C-alpha positions as a printed Julia matrix, in Angstrom:
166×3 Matrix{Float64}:
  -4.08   24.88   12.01
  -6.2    23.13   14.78
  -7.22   20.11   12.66
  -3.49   20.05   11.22
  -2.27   19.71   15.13
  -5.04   17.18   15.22
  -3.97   14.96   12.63
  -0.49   15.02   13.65
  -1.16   13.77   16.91
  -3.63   10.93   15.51
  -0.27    9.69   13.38
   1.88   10.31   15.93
  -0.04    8.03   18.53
  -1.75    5.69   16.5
   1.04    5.03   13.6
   4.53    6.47   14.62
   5.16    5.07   18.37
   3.42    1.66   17.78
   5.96    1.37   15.0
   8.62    2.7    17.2
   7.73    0.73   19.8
   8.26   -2.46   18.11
  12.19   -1.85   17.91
  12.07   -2.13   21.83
  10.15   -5.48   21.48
  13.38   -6.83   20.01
  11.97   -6.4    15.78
  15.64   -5.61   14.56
  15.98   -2.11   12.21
  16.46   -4.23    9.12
  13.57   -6.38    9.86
  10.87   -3.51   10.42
  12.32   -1.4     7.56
  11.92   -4.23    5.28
   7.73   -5.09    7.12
   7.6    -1.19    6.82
   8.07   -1.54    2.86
   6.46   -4.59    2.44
   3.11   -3.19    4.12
   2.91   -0.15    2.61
   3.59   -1.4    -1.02
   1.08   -4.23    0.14
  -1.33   -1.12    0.73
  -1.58    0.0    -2.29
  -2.42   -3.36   -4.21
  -5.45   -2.22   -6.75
  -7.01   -5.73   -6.03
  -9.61   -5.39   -3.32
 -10.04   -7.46   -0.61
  -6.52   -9.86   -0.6
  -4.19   -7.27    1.19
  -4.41   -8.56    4.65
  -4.17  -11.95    3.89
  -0.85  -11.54    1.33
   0.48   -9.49    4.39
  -0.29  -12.08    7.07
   1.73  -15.24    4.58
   4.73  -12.3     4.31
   4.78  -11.76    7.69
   4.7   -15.7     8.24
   7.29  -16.87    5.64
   9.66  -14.18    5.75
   9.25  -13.79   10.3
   7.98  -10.14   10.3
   5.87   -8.68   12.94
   2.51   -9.63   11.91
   1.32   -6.51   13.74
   3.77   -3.81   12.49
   2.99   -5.11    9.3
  -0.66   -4.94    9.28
  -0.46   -1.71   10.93
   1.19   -0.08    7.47
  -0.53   -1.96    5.11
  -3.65   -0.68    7.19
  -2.45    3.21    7.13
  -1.47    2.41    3.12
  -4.72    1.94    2.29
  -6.15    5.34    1.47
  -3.03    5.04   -1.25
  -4.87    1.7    -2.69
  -7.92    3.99   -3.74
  -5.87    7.04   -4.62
  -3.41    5.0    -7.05
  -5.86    2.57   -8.66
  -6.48    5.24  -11.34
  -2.56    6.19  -12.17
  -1.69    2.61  -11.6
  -4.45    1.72  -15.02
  -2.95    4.11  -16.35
   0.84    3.1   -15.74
  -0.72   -0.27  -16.76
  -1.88    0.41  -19.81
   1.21    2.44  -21.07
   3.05   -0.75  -20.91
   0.15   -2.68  -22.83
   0.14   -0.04  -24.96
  -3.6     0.62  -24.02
  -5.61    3.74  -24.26
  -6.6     5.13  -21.54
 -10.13    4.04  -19.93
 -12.5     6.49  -18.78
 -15.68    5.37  -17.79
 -18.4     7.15  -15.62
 -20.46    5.79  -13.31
 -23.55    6.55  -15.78
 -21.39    4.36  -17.96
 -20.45    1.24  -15.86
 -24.46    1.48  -14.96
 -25.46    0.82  -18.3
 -22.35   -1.79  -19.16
 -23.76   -3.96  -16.24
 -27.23   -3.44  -17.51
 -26.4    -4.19  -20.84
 -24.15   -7.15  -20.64
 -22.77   -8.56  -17.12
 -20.61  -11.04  -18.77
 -18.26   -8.14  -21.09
 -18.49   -6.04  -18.43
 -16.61   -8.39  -15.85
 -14.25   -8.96  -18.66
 -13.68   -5.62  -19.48
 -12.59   -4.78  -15.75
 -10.61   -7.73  -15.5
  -8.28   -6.13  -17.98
  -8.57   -3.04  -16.07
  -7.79   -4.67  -12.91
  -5.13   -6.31  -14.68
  -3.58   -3.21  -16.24
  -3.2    -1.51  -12.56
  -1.9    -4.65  -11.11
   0.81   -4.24  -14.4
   1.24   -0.44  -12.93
   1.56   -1.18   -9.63
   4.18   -3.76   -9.69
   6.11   -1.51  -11.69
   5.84    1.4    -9.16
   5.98   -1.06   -6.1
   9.51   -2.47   -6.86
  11.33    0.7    -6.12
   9.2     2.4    -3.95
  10.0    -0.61   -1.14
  13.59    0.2    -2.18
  13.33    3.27   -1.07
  11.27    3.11    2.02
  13.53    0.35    2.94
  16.73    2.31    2.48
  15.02    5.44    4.12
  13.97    3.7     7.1
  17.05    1.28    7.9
  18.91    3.95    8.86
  16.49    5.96   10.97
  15.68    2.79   12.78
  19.42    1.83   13.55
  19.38    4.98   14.9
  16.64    4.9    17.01
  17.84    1.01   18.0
  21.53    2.5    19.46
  19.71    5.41   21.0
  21.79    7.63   19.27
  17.77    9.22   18.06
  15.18   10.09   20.21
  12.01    9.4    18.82
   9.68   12.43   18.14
   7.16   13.23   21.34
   3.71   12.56   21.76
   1.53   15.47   20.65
């Protein structure tokens, strides 16, 4: 119960009021809900390593908080790892792949073996959850942006308080 009382204050401090607080540094509702979906889809790219920088040219070309929206894509990241197994998966349904299981006694001996077909074998990989993640992305930023515009309209007329600090 403690650590649950814990966590929920971590969030609430470190993720909920900076995001909050942006709509009182004059980020409009429609604005943040759409950095809000954009950063945590962004999150969950299976591609290592380019997430900050495809969030920083959003936020740039389409005049998003660069903050609020490295802030999600930031807190979306334990999704990138969780995902990147469902997303092959998802990916290789619609290349009509089997699925890929490899251990890590496996990938070992791949590398050993032959550096070159290994690389190309987890390009495909990569490729197949890139496939499965823009088909899961699409409509999950539809829906976090159509959950959130209204909550933050709300909270923008101050017709919703916004939750207390733990």
């Amino acid at each position: 119960m403690k650590n649950t009382i814990r966590l929920s204050g971590f969030l609430q401090r470190h993720l909920i009021q900076p995001i909050l607080s942006f709509l009182s540094q004059g980020v409009t509702p429609q604005k943040l809900s759409l950095t809000i979906a954009l950063g945590v889809i962004i999150g969950m790219l299976p591609i290592f390593g380019i997430a900050s920088l495809i969030c920083a040219f959003l936020a740039f070309s389409l005049r998003l908080n660069m903050a609020a929206i490295q802030l999600t894509h930031y807190a979306a990241t334990p999704l990138q790892v969780l995902l990147l197994v469902p997303f092959i998966r998802i990916g290789g349904l619609f290349f009509n792949q089997p699925p890929l299981n490899f251990s890590f006694s496996q990938l070992y001996e791949m590398f050993t073996n032959d550096v070159l077909a290994t690389f190309q074998n987890l390009w495909f990989t990569f490729l197949l959850g890139f496939m499965g993640w823009l088909m899961v992305s699409i409509p999950v930023a539809f829906l976090l942006y159509f959950l959130t515009l209204p909550v933050f309209k709300k909270l923008s007329a101050g017709q919703l308080t916004p939750p207390a600090e733990a």
